[in-house]
Coordinates of C-alpha atoms in Angstrom, one line a residue:
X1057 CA 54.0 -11.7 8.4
X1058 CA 51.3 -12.7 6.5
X1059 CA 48.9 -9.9 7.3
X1060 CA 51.7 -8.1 6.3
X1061 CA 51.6 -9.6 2.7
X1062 CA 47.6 -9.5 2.4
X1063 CA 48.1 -5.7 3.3
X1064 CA 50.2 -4.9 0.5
X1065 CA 48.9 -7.1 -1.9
X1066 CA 45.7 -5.1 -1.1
X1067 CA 47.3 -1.5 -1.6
X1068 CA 48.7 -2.8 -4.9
X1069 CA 45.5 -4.3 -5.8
X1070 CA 43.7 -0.9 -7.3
X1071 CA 46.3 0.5 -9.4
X1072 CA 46.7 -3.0 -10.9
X1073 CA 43.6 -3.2 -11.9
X1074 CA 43.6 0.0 -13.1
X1075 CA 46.5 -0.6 -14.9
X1076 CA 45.3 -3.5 -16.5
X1077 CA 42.0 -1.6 -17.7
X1078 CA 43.8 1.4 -19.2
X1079 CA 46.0 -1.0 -21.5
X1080 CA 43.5 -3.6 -22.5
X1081 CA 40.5 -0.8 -23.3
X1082 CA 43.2 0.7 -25.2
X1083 CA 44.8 -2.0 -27.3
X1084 CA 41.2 -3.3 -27.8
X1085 CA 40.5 -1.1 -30.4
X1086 CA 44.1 -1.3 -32.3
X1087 CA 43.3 -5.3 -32.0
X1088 CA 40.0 -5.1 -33.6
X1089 CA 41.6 -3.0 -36.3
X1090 CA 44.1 -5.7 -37.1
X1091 CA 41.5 -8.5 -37.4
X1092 CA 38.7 -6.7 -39.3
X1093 CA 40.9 -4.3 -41.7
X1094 CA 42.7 -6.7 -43.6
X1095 CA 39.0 -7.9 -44.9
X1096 CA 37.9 -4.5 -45.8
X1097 CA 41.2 -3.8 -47.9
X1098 CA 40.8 -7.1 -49.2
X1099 CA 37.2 -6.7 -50.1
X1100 CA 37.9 -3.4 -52.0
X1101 CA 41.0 -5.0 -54.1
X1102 CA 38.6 -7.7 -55.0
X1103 CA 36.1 -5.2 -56.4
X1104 CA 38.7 -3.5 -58.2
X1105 CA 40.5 -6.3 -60.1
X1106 CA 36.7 -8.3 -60.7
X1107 CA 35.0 -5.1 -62.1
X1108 CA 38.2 -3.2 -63.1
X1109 CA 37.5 -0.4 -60.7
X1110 CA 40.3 2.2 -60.2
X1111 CA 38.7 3.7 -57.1
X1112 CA 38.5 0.2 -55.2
X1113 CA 41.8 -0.2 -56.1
X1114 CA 43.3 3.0 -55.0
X1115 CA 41.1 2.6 -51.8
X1116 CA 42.7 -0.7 -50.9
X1117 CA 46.2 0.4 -51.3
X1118 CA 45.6 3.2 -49.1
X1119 CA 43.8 0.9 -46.9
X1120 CA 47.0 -1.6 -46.6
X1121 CA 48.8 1.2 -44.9
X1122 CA 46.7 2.2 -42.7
X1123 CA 46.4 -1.9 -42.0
X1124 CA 50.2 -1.3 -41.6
X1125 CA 50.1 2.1 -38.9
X1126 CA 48.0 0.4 -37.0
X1127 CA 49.2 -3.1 -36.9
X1128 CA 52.5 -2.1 -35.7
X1129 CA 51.1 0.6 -33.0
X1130 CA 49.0 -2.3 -32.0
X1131 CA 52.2 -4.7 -31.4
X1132 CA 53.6 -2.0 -29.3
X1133 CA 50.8 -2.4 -27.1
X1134 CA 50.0 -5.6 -27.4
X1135 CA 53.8 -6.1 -26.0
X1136 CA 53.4 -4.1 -22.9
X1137 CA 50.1 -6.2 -22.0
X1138 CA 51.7 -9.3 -22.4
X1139 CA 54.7 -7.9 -20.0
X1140 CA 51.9 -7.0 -17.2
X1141 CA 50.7 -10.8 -17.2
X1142 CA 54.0 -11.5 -15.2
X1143 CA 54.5 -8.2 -13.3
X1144 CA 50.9 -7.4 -12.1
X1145 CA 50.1 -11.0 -11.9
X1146 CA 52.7 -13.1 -10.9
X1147 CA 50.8 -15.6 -8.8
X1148 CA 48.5 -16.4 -11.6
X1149 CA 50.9 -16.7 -14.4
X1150 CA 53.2 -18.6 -11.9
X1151 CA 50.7 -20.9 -11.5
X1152 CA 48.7 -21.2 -14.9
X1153 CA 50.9 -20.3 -17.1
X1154 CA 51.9 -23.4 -18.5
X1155 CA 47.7 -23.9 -18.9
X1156 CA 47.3 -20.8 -21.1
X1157 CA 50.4 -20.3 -22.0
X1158 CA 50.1 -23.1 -25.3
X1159 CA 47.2 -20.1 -26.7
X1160 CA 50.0 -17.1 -26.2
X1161 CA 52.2 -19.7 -28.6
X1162 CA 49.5 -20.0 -31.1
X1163 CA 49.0 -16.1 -30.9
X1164 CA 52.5 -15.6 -31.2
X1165 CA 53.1 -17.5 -34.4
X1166 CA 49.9 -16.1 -35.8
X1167 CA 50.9 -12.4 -34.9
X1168 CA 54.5 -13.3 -36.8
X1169 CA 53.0 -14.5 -39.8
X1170 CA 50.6 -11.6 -40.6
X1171 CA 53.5 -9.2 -40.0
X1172 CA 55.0 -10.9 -42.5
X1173 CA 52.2 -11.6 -44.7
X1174 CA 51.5 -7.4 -44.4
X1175 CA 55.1 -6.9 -45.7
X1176 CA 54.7 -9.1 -48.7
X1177 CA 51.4 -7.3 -49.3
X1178 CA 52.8 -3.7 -49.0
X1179 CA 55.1 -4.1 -51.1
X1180 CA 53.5 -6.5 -53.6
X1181 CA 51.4 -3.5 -55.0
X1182 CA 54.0 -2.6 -58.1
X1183 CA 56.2 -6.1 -57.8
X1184 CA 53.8 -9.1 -57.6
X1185 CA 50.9 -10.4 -60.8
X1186 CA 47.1 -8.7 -59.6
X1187 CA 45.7 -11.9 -58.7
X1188 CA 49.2 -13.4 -56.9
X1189 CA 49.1 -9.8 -54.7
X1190 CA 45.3 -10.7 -53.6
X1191 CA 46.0 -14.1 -52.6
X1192 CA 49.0 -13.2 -50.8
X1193 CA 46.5 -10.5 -48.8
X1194 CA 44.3 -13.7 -47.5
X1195 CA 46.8 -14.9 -44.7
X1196 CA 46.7 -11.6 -43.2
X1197 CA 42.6 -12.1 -42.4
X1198 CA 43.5 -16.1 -41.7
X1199 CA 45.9 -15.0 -39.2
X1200 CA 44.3 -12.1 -38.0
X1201 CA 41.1 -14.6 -37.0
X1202 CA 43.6 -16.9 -35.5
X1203 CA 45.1 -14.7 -33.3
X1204 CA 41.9 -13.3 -31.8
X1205 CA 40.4 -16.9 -31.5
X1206 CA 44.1 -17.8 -28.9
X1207 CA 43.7 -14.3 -27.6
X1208 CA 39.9 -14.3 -26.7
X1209 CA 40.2 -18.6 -25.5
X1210 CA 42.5 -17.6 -23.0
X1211 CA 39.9 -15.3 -21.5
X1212 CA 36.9 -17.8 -21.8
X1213 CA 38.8 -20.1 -19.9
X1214 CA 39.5 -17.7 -17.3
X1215 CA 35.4 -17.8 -17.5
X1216 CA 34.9 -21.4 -17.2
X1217 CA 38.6 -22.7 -16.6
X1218 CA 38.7 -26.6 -17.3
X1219 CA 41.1 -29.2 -18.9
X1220 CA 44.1 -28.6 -15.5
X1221 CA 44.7 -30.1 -12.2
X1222 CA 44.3 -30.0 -9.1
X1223 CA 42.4 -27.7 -8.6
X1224 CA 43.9 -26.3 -5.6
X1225 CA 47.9 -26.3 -5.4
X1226 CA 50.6 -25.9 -8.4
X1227 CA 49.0 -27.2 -11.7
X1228 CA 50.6 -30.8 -12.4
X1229 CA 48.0 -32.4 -15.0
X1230 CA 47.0 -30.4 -18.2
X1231 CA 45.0 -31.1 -21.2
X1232 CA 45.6 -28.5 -23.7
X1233 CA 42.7 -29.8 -26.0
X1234 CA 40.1 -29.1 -22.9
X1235 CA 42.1 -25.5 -21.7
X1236 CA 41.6 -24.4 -25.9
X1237 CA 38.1 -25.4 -26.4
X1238 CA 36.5 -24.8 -23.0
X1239 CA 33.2 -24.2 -22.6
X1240 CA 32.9 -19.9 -23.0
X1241 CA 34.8 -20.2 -26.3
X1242 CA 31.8 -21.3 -28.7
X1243 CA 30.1 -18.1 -27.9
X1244 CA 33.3 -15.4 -26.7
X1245 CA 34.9 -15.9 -29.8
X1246 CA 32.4 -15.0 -32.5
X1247 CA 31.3 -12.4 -30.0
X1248 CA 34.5 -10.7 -30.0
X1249 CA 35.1 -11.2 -33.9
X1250 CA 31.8 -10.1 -34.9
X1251 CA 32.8 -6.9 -32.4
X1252 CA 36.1 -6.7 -34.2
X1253 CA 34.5 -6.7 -37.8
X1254 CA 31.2 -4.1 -36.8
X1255 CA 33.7 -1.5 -35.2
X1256 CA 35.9 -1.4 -37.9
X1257 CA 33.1 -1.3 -40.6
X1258 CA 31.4 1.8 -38.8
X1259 CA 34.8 3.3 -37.7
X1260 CA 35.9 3.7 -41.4
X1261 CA 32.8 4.3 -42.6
X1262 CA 32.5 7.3 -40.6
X1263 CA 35.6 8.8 -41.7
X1264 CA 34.1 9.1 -45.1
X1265 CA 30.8 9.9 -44.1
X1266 CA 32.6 13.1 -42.5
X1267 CA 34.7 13.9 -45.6
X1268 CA 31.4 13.3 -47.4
X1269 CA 29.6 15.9 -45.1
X1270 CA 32.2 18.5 -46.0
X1271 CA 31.3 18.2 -49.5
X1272 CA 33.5 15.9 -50.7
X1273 CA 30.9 13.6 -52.6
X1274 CA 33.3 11.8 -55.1
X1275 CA 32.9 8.1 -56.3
X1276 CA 35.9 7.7 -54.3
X1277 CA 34.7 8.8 -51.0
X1278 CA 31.0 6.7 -51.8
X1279 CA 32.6 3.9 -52.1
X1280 CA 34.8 4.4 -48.9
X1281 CA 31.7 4.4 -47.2
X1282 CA 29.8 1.6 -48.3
X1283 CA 32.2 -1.2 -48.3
X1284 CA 33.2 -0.8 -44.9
X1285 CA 29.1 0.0 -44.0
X1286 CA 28.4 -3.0 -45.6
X1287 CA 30.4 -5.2 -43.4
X1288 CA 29.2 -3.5 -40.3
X1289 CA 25.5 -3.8 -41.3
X1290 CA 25.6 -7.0 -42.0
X1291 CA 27.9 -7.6 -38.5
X1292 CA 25.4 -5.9 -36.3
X1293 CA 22.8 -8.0 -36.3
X1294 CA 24.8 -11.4 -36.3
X1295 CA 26.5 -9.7 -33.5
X1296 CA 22.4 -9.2 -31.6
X1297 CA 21.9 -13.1 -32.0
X1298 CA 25.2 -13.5 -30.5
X1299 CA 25.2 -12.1 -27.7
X1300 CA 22.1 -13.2 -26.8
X1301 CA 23.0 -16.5 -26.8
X1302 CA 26.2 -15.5 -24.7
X1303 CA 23.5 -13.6 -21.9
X1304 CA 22.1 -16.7 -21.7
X1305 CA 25.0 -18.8 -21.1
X1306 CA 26.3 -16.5 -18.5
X1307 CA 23.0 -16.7 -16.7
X1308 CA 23.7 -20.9 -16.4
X1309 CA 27.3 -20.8 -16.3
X1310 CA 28.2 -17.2 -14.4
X1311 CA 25.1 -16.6 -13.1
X1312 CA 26.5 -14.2 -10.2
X1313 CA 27.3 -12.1 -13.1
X1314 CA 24.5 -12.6 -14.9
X1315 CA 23.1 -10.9 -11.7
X1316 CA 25.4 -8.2 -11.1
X1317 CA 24.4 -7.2 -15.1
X1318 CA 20.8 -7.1 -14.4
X1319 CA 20.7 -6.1 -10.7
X1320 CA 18.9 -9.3 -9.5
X1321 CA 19.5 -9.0 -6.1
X1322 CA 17.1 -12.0 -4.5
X1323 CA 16.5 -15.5 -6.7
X1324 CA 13.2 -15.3 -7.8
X1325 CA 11.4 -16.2 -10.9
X1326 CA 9.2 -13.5 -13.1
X1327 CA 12.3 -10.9 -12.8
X1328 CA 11.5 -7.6 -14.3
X1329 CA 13.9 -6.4 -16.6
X1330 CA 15.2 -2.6 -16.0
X1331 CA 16.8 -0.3 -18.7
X1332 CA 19.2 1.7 -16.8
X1333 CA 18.6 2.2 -13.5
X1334 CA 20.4 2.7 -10.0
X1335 CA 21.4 -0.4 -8.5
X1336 CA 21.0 -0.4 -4.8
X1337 CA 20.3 -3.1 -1.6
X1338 CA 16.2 -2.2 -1.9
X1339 CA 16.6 -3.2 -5.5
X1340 CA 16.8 -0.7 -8.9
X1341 CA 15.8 2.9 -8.3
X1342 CA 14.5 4.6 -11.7
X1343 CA 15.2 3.0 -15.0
X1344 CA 12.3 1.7 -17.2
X1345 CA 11.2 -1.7 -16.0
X1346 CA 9.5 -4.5 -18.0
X1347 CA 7.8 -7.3 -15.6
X1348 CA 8.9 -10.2 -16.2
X1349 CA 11.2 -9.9 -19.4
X1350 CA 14.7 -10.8 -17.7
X1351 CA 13.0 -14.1 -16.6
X1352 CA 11.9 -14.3 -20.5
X1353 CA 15.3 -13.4 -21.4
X1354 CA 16.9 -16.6 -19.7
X1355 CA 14.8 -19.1 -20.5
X1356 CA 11.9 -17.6 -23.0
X1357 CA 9.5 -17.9 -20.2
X1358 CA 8.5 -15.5 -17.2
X1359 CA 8.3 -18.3 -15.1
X1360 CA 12.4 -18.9 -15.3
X1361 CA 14.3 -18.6 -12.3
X1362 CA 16.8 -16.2 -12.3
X1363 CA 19.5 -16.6 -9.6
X1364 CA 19.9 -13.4 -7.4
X1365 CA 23.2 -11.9 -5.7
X1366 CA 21.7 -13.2 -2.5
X1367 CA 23.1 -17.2 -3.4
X1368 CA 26.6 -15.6 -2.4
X1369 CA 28.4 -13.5 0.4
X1370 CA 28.5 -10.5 -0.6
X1371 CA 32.6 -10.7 -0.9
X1372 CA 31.6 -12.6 -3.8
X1373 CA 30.0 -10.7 -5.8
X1374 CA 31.1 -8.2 -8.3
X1375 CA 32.0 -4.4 -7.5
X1376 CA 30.0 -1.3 -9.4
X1377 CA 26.9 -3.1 -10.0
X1378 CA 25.4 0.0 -11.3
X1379 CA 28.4 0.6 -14.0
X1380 CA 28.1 -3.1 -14.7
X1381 CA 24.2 -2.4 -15.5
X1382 CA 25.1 0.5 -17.7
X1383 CA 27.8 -0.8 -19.6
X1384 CA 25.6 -4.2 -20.8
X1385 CA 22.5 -1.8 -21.3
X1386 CA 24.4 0.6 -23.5
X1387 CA 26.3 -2.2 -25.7
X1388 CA 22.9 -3.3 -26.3
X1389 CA 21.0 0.0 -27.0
X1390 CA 24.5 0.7 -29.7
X1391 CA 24.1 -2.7 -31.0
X1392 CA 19.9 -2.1 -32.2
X1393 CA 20.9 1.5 -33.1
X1394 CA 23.4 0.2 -35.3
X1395 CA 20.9 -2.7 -36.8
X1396 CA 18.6 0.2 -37.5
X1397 CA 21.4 2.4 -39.7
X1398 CA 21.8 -1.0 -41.5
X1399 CA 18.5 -1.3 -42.3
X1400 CA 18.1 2.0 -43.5
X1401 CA 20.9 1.6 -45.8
X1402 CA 19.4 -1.7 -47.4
X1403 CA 16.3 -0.3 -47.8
X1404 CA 17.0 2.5 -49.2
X1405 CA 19.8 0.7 -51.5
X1406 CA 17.1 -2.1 -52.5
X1407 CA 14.9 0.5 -53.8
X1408 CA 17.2 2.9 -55.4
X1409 CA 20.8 0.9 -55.8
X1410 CA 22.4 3.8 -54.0
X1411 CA 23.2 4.8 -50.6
X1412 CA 20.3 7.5 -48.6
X1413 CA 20.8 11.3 -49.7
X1414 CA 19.6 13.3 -47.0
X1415 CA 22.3 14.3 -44.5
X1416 CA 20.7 12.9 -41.5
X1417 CA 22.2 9.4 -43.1
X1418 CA 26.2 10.9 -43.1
X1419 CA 25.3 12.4 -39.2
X1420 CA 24.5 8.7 -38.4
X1421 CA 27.1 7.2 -40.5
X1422 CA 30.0 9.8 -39.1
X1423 CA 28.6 9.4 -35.6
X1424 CA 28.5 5.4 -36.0
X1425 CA 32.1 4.8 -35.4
X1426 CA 32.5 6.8 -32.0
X1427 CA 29.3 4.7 -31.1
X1428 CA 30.8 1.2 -32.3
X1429 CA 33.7 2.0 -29.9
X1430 CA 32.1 2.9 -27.1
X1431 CA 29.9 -0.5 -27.3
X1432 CA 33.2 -2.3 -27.5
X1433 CA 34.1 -0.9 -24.6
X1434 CA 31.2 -1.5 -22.8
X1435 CA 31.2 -5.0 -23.4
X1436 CA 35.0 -5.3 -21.8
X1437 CA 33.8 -3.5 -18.6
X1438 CA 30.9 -6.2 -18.8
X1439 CA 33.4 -9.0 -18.9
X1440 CA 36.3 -8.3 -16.9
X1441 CA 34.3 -6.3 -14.2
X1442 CA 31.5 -8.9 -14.0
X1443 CA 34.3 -11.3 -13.3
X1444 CA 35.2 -10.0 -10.3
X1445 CA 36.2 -10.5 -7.3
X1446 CA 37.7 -13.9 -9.3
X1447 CA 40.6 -13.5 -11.5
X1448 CA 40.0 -17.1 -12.6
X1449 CA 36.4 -17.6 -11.7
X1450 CA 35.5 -20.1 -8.8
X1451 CA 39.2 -21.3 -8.3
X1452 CA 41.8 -18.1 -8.3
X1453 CA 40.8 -14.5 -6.8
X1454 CA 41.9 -11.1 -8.6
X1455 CA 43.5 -10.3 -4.9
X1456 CA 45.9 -13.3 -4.7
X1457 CA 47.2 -13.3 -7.9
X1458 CA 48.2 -9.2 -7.8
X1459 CA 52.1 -8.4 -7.4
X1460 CA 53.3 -7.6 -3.9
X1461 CA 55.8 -5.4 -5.3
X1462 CA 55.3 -1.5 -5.1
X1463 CA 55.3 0.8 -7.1
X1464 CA 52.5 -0.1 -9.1
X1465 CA 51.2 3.5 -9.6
X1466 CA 54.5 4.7 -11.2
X1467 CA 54.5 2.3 -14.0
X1468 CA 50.8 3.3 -14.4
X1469 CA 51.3 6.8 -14.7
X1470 CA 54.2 5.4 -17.2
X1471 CA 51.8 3.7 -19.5
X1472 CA 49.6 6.0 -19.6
X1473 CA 52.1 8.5 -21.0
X1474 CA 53.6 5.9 -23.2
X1475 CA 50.2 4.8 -24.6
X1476 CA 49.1 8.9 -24.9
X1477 CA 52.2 9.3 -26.9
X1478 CA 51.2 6.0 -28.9
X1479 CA 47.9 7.5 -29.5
X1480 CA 48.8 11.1 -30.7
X1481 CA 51.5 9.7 -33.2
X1482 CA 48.7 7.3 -35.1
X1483 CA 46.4 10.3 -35.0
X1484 CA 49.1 12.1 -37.0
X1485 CA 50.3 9.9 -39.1
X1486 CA 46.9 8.7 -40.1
X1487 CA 45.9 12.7 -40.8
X1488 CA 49.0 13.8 -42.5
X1489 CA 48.6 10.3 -44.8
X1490 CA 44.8 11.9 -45.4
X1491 CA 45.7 15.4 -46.1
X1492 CA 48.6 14.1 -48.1
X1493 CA 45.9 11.9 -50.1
X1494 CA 43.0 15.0 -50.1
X1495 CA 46.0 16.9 -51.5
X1496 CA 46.9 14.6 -54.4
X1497 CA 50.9 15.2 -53.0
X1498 CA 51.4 11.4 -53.1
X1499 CA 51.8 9.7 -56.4
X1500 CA 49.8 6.9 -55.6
X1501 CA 46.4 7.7 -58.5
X1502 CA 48.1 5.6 -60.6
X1503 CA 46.7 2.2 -59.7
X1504 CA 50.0 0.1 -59.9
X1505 CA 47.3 -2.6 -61.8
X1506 CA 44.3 -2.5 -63.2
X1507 CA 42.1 -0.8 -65.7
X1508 CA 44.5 2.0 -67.2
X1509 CA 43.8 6.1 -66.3
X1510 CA 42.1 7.7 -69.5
X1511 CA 44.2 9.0 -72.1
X1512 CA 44.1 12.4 -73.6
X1513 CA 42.3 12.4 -77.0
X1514 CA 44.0 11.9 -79.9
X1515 CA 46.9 10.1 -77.7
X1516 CA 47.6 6.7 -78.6
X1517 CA 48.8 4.1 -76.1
X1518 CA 51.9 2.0 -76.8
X1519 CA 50.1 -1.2 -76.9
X1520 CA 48.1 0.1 -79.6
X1521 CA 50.8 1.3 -82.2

């Protein structure tokens, strides 16, 4: 009987997984949307009351609904995640639920208030005073930053899970204080807010540096690019010191990760550090090494110890260590690629208070976003997969927590269709509000506040009769 059980559980085990990647690598990008957008609309209203600026203006009401497509796409998928807690996972949210399940409250009353926060800011553009309508725009960050801060707690404490017991048996002691601020969250959160805040600034920026590259070079379109460039280039390297830090912790806390990440297969101090690479048993095959930098890395001295894969059995150590080596390597390279577009736009902006002419800029800029994604991504694999084979690490494994019920791969195939459906409808939307926009069809050039459109000459407005 019970082989019977570990049997199935095991068959149901991949397409849960895979399930479970497919949704979260999707809604990943809709979530980082919702947290980071809000400030960019909100940045570009600011300009545009402060310094009377029609085109800031008219790019943050455009802005807000694009907030709104994507915020409610994004609680469509946010919902079916939160429904394959319980069916792919029933063992662990049986047993921890009432541990995390205080952060899914806080997420839930956070994710109620910006939806109605965005209403009141939608339709605030023609109904509420300038200054009012900004203010009422602020709760939509506030909340946006709260919801990613329960969101991303609950997975630090699947990291380093604390503040329940016992720790073996049905959860009968918990301290919510110790579950909300365990130890991963000091350096998971910003990490994932400062990822949140550089996608989105390169993601819209590269929308207008590809309008810009088809020769629409407007103030409009300039200043589309900038603001949300600014934010990015001033994310990116925040986001470097970051996630350094957060390498570091994983190498004391996780180290088995740490390992799996960097290929270390024996514990050994003056640990060369490999870019890229094969991971096999004999060690990394190709790559470019560097002697000693990993041991550097961990403790700013080659003569650190790093801990190898050999401290556990090997059914304790993550899958795909190759994949695992490639993901981390290429969220890094992105990251420094991005600091370097940063840098070329304040250098070039110090010296000439304008952003860099030559075309090679707007490649970079339009090619940015796809990048910023893809790094986002890569960091996930890092996490989750690095995880592995725990589902809360050192106390619950990934393969007794899966469902035992089958059928697993028909509700994938289901969400994958439902989430391609998802994703072709925002892609739609989001172009026919463009070519709408490009095509002047909506009536939305008249700033509902702000400085007033020119008048023809010799016309004379009705507050000056």
């Amino acid at each position: 009987m019970v082989l019977g059980l570990l049997s199935l559980a095991a068959a149901q085990l991949a397409p849960a997984r895979s399930q479970m990647a497919f949704t979260l690598g999707f809604h990943i990008v809709l979530a980082s949307l919702g947290v980071a957008f809000p400030a960019l609309m909100l940045i570009a209203n600011y300009r545009g009351l402060r310094r009377g600026d029609a085109d800031a203006l008219l790019l943050a009401r455009r802005w807000s609904k694009v907030v709104a497509v994507t915020f409610a796409v994004g609680a469509v998928t946010g919902t079916v995640l939160s429904f394959e807690f319980g069916l792919l996972w029933p063992a662990f949210t049986g047993r921890f639920g009432e541990v995390f399940g205080v952060l899914f409250a806080i997420e839930g009353i956070f994710f109620f208030l910006e939806a109605i926060f965005v209403a009141i800011y939608i339709f605030g553009w023609r109904r509420l005073a300038p200054w009012t309508h900004f203010w009422a725009g602020v709760p939509i960050v506030v909340c946006g930053l709260g919801g990613a801060f329960s969101v991303v707690a609950v997975n630090s404490w699947m990291n380093q899970p604390q503040g329940f017991s016992p720790a073996s048996g049905d959860v009968t002691s918990v301290d919510p204080l110790k579950v909300i601020f365990n130890p991963a969250v000091p350096y998971e959160v910003p990490h994932m807010i400062l990822a949140a805040y550089l996608v989105t600034g390169f993601l819209v920026a590269s929308v207008y540096a590809v309008g810009m590259l088809r020769g629409r070079r407007d103030r409009y379109h300039r200043l589309g690019l900038l603001i949300p460039l600014t934010v990015g280039a001033i994310a990116a390297p925040i986001q470097f010191a970051v996630g350094d830090t957060a390498a570091r912790a994983i190498a004391k806390d996780q180290p088995v990760k740490f390992a799996a990440m960097e290929c270390v297969d024996k514990t050994s101090t003056h640990v060369t550090e490999y870019i890229f690479g094969r991971c096999t048993s004999d060690g990394v095959k190709g790559g470019i090494g560097i002697p000693g930098f990993d041991s550097f890395l961990v403790g700013f001295s080659t003569d650190t110890q790093v801990t190898g894969l050999d401290t556990v059995p090997p059914s304790d150590r993550p899958p795909a260590n190759t994949m695992l080596h490639w993901s981390f390597d290429t969220m890094v390279g992105i990251c420094c690629a991005l600091i370097a577009l940063g840098l070329w736009l304040a250098v070039v902006w110090w010296r000439r208070r304008d952003i860099p002419q030559t075309p090679w800029f707007l490649r970079a800029v339009a090619v940015s976003g796809a990048a910023a994604v893809l790094a986002l991504e890569c960091g996930w694999i890092v996490t989750e997969v690095g995880r592995q084979p725990w589902i809360v690490y050192g106390v619950m494994r990934t393969d007794a927590a899966v469902t035992q019920a089958s059928g697993v791969w028909v509700t994938f195939v289901l969400v994958v269709l439902l989430y391609a459906a998802l994703g072709a409808g925002l892609v739609a939307v989001l172009l026919a509000m463009s070519r709408r926009w490009r095509a002047a069809e909506e009536p939305d050039s008249d700033v509902p506040y702000g400085p007033a459109p020119a008048l023809p000459e010799g016309v004379v407005s009705e507050g000056a009769r």
